[in-house]
Short mmCIF file of C-alpha atoms in Angstrom, two decimals:
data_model
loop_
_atom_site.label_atom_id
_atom_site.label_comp_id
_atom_site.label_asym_id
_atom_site.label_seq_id
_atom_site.Cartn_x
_atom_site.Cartn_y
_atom_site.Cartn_z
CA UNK A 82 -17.09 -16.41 -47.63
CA UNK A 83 -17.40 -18.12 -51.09
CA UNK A 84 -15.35 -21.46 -51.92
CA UNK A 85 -12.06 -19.62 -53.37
CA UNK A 86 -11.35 -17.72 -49.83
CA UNK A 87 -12.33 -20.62 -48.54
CA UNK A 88 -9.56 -22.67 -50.14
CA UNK A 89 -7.10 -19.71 -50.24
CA UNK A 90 -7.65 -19.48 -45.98
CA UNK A 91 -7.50 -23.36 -45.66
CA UNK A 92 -4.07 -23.27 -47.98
CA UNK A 93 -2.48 -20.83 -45.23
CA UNK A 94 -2.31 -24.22 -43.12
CA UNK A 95 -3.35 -24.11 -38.94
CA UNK A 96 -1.72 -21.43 -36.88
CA UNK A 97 -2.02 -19.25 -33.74
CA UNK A 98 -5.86 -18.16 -34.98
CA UNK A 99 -7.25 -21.07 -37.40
CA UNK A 100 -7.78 -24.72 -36.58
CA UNK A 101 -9.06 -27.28 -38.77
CA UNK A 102 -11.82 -29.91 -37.75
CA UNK A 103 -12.60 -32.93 -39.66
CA UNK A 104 -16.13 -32.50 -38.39
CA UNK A 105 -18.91 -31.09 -35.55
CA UNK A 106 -18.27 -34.11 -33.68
CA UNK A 107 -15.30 -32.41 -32.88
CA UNK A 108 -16.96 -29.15 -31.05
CA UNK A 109 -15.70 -29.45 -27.73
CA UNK A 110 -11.84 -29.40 -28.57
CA UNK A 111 -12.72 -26.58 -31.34
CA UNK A 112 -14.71 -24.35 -28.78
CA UNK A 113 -11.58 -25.03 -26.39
CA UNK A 114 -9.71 -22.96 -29.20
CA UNK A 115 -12.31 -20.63 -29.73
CA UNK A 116 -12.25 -19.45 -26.50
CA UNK A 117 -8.34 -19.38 -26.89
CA UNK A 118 -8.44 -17.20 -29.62
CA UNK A 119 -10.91 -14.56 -27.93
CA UNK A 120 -8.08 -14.66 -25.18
CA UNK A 121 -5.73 -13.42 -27.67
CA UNK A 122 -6.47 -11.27 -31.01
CA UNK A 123 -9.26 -13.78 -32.30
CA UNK A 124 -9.31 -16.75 -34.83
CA UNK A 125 -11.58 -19.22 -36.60
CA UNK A 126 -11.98 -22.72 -36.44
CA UNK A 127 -13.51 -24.71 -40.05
CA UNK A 128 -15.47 -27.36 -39.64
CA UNK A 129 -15.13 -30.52 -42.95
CA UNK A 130 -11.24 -30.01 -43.39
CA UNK A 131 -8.51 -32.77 -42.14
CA UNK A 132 -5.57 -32.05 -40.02
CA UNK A 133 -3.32 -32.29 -43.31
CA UNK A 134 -5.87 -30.00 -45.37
CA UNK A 135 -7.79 -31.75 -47.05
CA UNK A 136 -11.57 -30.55 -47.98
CA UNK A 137 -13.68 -33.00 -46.97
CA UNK A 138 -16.82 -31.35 -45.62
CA UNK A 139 -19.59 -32.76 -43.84
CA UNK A 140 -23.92 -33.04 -44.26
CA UNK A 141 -25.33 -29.62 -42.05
CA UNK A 142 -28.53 -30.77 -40.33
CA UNK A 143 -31.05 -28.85 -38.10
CA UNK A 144 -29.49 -30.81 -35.17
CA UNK A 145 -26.05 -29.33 -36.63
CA UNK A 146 -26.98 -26.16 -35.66
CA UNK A 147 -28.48 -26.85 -32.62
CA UNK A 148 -25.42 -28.53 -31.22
CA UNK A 149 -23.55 -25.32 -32.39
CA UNK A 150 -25.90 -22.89 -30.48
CA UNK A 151 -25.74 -25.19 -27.74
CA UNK A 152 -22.05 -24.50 -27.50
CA UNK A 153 -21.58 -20.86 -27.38
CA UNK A 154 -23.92 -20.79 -24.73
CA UNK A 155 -21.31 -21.83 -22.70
CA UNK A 156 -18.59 -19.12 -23.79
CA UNK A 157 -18.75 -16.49 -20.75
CA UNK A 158 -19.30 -13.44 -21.12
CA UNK A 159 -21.74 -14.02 -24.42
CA UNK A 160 -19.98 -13.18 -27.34
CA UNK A 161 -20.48 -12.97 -31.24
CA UNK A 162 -19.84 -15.82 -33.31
CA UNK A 163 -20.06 -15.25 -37.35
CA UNK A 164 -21.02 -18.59 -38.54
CA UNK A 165 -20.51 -19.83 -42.51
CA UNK A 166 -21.45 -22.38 -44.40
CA UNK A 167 -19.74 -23.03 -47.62
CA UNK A 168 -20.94 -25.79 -49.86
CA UNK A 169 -18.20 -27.64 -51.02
CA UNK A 170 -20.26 -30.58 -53.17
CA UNK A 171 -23.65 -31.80 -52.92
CA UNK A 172 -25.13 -31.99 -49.57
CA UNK A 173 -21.36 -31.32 -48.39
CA UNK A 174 -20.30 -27.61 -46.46
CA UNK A 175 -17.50 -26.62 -44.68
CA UNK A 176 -18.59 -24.39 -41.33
CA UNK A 177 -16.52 -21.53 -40.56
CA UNK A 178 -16.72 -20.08 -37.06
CA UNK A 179 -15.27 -16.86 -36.64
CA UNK A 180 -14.54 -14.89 -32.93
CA UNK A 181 -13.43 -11.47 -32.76
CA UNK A 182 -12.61 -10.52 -29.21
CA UNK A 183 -13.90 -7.39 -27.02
CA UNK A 184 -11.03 -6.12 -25.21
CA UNK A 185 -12.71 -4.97 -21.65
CA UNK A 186 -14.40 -8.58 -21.79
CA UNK A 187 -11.26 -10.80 -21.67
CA UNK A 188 -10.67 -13.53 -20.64
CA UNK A 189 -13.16 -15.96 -22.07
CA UNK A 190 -14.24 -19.05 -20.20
CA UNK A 191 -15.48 -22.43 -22.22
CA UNK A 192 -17.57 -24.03 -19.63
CA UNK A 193 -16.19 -22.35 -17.01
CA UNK A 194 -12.87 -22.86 -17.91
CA UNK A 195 -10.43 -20.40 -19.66
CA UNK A 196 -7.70 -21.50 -22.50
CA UNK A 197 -5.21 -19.94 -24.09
CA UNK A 198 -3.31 -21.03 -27.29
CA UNK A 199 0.82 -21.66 -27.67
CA UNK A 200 1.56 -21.77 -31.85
CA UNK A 201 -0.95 -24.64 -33.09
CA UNK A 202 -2.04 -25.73 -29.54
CA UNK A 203 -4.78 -25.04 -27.02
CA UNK A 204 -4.42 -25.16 -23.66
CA UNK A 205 -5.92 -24.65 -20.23
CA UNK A 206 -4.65 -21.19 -19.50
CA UNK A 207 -2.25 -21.43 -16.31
CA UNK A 208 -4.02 -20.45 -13.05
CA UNK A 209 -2.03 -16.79 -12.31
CA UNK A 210 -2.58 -15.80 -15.97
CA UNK A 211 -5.96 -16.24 -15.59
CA UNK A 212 -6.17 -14.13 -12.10
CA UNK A 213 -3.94 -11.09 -13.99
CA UNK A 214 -6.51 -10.81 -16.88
CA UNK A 215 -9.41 -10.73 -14.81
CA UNK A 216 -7.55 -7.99 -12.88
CA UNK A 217 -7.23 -6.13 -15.84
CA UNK A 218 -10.61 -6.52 -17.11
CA UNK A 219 -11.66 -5.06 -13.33
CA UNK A 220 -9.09 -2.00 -13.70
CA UNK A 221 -10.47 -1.61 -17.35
CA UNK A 222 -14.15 -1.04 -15.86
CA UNK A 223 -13.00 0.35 -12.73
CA UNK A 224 -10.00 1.72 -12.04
CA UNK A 225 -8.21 1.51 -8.41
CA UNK A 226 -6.85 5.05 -8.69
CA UNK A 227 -10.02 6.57 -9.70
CA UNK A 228 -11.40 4.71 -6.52
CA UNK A 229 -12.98 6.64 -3.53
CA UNK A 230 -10.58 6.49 -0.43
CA UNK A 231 -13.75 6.68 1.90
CA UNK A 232 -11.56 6.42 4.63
CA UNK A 233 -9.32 9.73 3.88
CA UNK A 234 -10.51 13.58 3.21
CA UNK A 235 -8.37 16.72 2.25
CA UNK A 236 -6.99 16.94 6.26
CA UNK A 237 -5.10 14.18 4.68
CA UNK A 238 -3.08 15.47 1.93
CA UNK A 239 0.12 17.86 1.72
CA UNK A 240 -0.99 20.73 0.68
CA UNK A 241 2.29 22.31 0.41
CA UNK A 242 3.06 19.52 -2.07
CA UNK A 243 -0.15 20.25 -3.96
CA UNK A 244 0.90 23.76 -4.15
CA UNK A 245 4.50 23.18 -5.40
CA UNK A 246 3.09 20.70 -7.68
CA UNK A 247 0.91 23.75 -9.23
CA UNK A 248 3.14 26.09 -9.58
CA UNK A 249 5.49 23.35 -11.50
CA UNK A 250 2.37 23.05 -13.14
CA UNK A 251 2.43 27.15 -14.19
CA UNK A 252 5.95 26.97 -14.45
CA UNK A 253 6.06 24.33 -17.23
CA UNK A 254 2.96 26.00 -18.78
CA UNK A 255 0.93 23.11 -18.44
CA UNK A 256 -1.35 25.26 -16.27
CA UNK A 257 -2.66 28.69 -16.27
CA UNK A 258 -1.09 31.57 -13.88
CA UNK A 259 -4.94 31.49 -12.55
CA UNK A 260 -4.36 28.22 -11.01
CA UNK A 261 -2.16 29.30 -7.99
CA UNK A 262 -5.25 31.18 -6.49
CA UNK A 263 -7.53 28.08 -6.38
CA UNK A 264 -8.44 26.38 -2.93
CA UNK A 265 -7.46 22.39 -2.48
CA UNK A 266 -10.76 21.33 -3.25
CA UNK A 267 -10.29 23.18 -6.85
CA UNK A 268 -7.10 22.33 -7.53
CA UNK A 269 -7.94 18.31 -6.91
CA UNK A 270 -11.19 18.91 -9.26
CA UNK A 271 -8.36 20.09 -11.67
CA UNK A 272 -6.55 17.25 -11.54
CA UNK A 273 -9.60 14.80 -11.11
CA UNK A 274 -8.22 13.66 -7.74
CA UNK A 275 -12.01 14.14 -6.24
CA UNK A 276 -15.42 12.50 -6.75
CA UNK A 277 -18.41 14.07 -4.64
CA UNK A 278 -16.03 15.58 -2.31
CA UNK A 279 -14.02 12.28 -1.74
CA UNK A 280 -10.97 11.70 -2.18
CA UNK A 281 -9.60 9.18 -5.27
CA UNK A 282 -7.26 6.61 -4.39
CA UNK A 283 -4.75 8.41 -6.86
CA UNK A 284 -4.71 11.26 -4.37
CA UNK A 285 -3.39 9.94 -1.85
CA UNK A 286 -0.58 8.58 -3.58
CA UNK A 287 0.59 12.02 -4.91
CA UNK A 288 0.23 13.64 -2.10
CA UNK A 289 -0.85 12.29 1.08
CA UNK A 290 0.68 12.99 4.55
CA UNK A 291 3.39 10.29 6.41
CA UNK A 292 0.23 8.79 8.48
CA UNK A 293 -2.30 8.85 5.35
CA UNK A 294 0.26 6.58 3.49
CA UNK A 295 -1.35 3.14 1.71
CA UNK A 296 1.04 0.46 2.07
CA UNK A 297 1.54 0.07 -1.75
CA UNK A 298 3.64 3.82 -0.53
CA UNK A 299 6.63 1.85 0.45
CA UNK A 300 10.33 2.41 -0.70
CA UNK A 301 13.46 -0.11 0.01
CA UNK A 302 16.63 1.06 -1.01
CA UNK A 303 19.83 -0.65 -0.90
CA UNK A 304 23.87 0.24 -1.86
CA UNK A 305 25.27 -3.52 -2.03
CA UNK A 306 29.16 -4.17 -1.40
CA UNK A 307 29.79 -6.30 -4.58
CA UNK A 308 27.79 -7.08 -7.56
CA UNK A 309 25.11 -9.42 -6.08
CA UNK A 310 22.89 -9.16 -2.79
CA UNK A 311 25.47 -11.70 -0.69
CA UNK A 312 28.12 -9.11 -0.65
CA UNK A 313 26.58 -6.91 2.32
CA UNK A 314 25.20 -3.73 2.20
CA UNK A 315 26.77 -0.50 2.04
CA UNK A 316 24.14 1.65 2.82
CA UNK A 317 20.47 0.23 3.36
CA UNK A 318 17.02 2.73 3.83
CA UNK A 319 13.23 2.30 3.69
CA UNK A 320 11.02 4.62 3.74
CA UNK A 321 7.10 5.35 3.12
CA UNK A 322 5.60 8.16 1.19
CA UNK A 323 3.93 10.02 -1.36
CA UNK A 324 5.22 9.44 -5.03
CA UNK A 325 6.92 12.68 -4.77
CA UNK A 326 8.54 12.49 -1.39
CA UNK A 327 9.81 9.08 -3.13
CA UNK A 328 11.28 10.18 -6.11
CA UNK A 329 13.21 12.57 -3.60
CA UNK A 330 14.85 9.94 -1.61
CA UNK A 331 15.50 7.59 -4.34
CA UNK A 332 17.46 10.96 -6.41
CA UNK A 333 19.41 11.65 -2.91
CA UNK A 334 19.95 7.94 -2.36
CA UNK A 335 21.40 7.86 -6.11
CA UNK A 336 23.82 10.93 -5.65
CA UNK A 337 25.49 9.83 -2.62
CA UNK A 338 25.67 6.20 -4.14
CA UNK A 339 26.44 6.39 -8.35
CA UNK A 340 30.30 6.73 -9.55
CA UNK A 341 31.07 9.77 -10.50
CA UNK A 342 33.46 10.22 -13.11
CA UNK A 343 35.56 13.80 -12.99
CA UNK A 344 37.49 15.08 -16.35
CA UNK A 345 39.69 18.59 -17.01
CA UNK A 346 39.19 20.41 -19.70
CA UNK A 347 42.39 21.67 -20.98
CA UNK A 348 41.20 25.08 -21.39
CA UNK A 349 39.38 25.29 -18.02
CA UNK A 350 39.85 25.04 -14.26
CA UNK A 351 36.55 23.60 -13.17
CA UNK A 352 36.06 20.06 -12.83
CA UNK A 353 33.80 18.29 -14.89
CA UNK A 354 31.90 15.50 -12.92
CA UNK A 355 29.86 13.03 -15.45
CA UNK A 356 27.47 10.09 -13.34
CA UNK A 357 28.70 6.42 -14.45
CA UNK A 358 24.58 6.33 -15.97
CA UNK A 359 23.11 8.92 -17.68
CA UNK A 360 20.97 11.08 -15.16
CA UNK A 361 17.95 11.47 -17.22
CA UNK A 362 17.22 7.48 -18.53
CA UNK A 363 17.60 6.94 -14.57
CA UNK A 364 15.41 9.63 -13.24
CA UNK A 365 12.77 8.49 -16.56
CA UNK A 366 13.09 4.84 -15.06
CA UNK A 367 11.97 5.67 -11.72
CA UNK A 368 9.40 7.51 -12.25
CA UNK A 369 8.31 4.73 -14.77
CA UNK A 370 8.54 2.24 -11.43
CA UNK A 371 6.59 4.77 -8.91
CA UNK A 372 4.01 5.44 -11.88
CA UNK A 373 2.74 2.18 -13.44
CA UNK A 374 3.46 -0.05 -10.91
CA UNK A 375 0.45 -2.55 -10.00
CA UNK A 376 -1.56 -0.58 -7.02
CA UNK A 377 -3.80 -2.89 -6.14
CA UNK A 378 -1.09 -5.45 -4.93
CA UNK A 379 -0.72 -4.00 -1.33
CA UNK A 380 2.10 -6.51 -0.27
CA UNK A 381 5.05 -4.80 -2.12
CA UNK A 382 6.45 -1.60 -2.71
CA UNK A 383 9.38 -0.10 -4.52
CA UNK A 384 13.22 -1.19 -4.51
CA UNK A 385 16.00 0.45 -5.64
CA UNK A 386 19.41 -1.89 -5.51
CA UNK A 387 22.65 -0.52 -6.41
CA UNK A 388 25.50 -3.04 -7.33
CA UNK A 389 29.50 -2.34 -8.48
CA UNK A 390 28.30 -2.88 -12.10
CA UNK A 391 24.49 -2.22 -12.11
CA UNK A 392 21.31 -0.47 -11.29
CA UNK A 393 18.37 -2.30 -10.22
CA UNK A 394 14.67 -1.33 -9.81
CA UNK A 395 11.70 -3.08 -9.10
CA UNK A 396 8.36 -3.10 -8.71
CA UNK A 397 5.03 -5.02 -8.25
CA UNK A 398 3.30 -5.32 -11.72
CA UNK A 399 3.32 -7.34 -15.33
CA UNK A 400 4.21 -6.49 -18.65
CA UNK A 401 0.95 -5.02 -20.65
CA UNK A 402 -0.33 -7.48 -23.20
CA UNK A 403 1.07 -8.49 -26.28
CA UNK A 404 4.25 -7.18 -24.78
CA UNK A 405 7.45 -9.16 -24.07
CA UNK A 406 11.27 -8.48 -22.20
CA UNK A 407 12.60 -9.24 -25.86
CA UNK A 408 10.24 -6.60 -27.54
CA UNK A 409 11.79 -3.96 -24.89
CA UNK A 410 15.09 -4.58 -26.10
CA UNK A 411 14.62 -3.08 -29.73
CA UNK A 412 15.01 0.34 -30.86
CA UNK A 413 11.89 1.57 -31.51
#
């Protein structure tokens, strides 16, 4: 970096990835945000400006450096720091540190500690955040679906819902005719349900047997008497299953229970029944819930709540990152 992008970065003023430091005396707070910004989409943090600007730089010693290296030692796991050093008068330099974040290796710790940043501020990331990134840094490496059920073997597993599966499968095109002759075994190579003959966690959730069940498996369903859970229920099941015995109950449970609206043609005799929501966003939404819900949690399963004025589904999980409830509400 020369002294014109220098100025030109330091005229963009402090944000959600730059911080200015008056000097290296300062390296504790500015690691604090350099850790923040590997958290998030990376940053860099310059070293001889003031708060409002200002270039003042600052003498760059042996020790200087030292003090630097001694630093992101302490950033966990080791990362890549670009460091430079931008002479601004005599015997005068601005330091530029610069982070660029590896995905599978969030979050960042600064001396054991992780921080995030809000706007212009860091700050200790909260406790749960923390816990959900490392989660996702374990499912990056290692998935839980593509996990060996050690405990479980083909006995297990519905074959008759394998088999319906594959001739969907051929049905759709999505598979060749060939398939429908294949053993289990075959068919769960196919799908990469198997791993040295044992079964994947992901097996069992498509297709595993009332007893083989995991307790993530679990389906509460509930037609409520008014328009909030006070009122009293109408109708109330639970059930455990496979995803696709599931999605079976909850698209019974949601015939018996949506309006239905009936209109005449003029020209016909036939009734003409339209649902009060449109069948295909619902039946999308559920399988959204039964499909990217959070597997490891084994304390919850799925809910489906059915008000006077609303539909309501649930399940155990968090939005992916960089993702918000407002950003969901825009046409894409």
């Amino acid at each position: 970096m020369n002294v014109e992008q220098m100025v030109a970065l330091v005229a963009e003023g402090e944000s959600d990835a730059l911080e200015f430091k008056v000097s290296t005396g300062q390296l504790k707070p500015a690691f604090e945000t350099l850790c923040a910004f590997l958290n998030k989409s990376g940053g860099a943090v310059l070293f001889g400006i003031k708060n409002d600007g200002r270039i003042v730089g600052q003498e760059v010693t042996d020790q200087t450096h030292l003090d630097i290296a001694n630093m992101i030692a302490k950033i966990e796991p080791p990362t890549q720091i670009d460091i430079d050093t931008i002479a601004v008068e005599k015997n005068r330099y601005v330091i530029k540190l610069t982070v660029t974040p590896t995905s599978s290796s969030i979050p960042y710790v600064f001396s054991s500690k992780p921080f995030w940043r809000l706007g212009n501020s860091t700050r200790l990331m909260p406790q749960q955040h923390y816990e959900n990134l490392l989660l996702d840094r374990v499912n990056i490496a290692r998935p839980w679906d593509a996990e060996v059920a050690a405990d479980f073997t083909i006995d297990d597993l519905d074959h008759d819902e394998i088999y319906t599966t594959v001739s969907d499968g051929i049905n759709e095109g999505r598979l060749p005719a060939s398939s429908v002759k294949e053993n289990i075994e075959d068919i769960l190579l196919r799908f990469n349900l198997i791993k040295n003959k044992q079964l994947r966690n992901a097996a069992l959730v498509l297709f595993a047997k009332d007893h083989a069940c995991l307790p993530q498996c679990h389906l509460k369903m509930a037609r409520f008497q008014g328009k909030d859970k006070l009122s009293g229920f109408i109708d109330n099941q639970q059930m455990s299953g496979n995803i696709f015995k599931l999605l079976k109950a909850e698209d019974d449970f949601l015939r018996r229970h949506l309006p239905i609206a009936s209109t005449f043609n003029p020209n016909q005799f036939k009734r003409i029944d339209k649902p009060a929501l449109p069948v295909f966003a619902v039946r999308e939404a559920l399988i959204n819930a039964l499909c990217h819900r959070d597997y490891t949690d084994r304390s919850t399963g799925f809910s489906l709540g059915i008000f006077d004025d609303r539909l309501e589904i649930w399940n155990s999980g968090f939005l992916l990152k960089n993702l918000t409830i407002n950003s969901l509400k825009k046409n894409s």
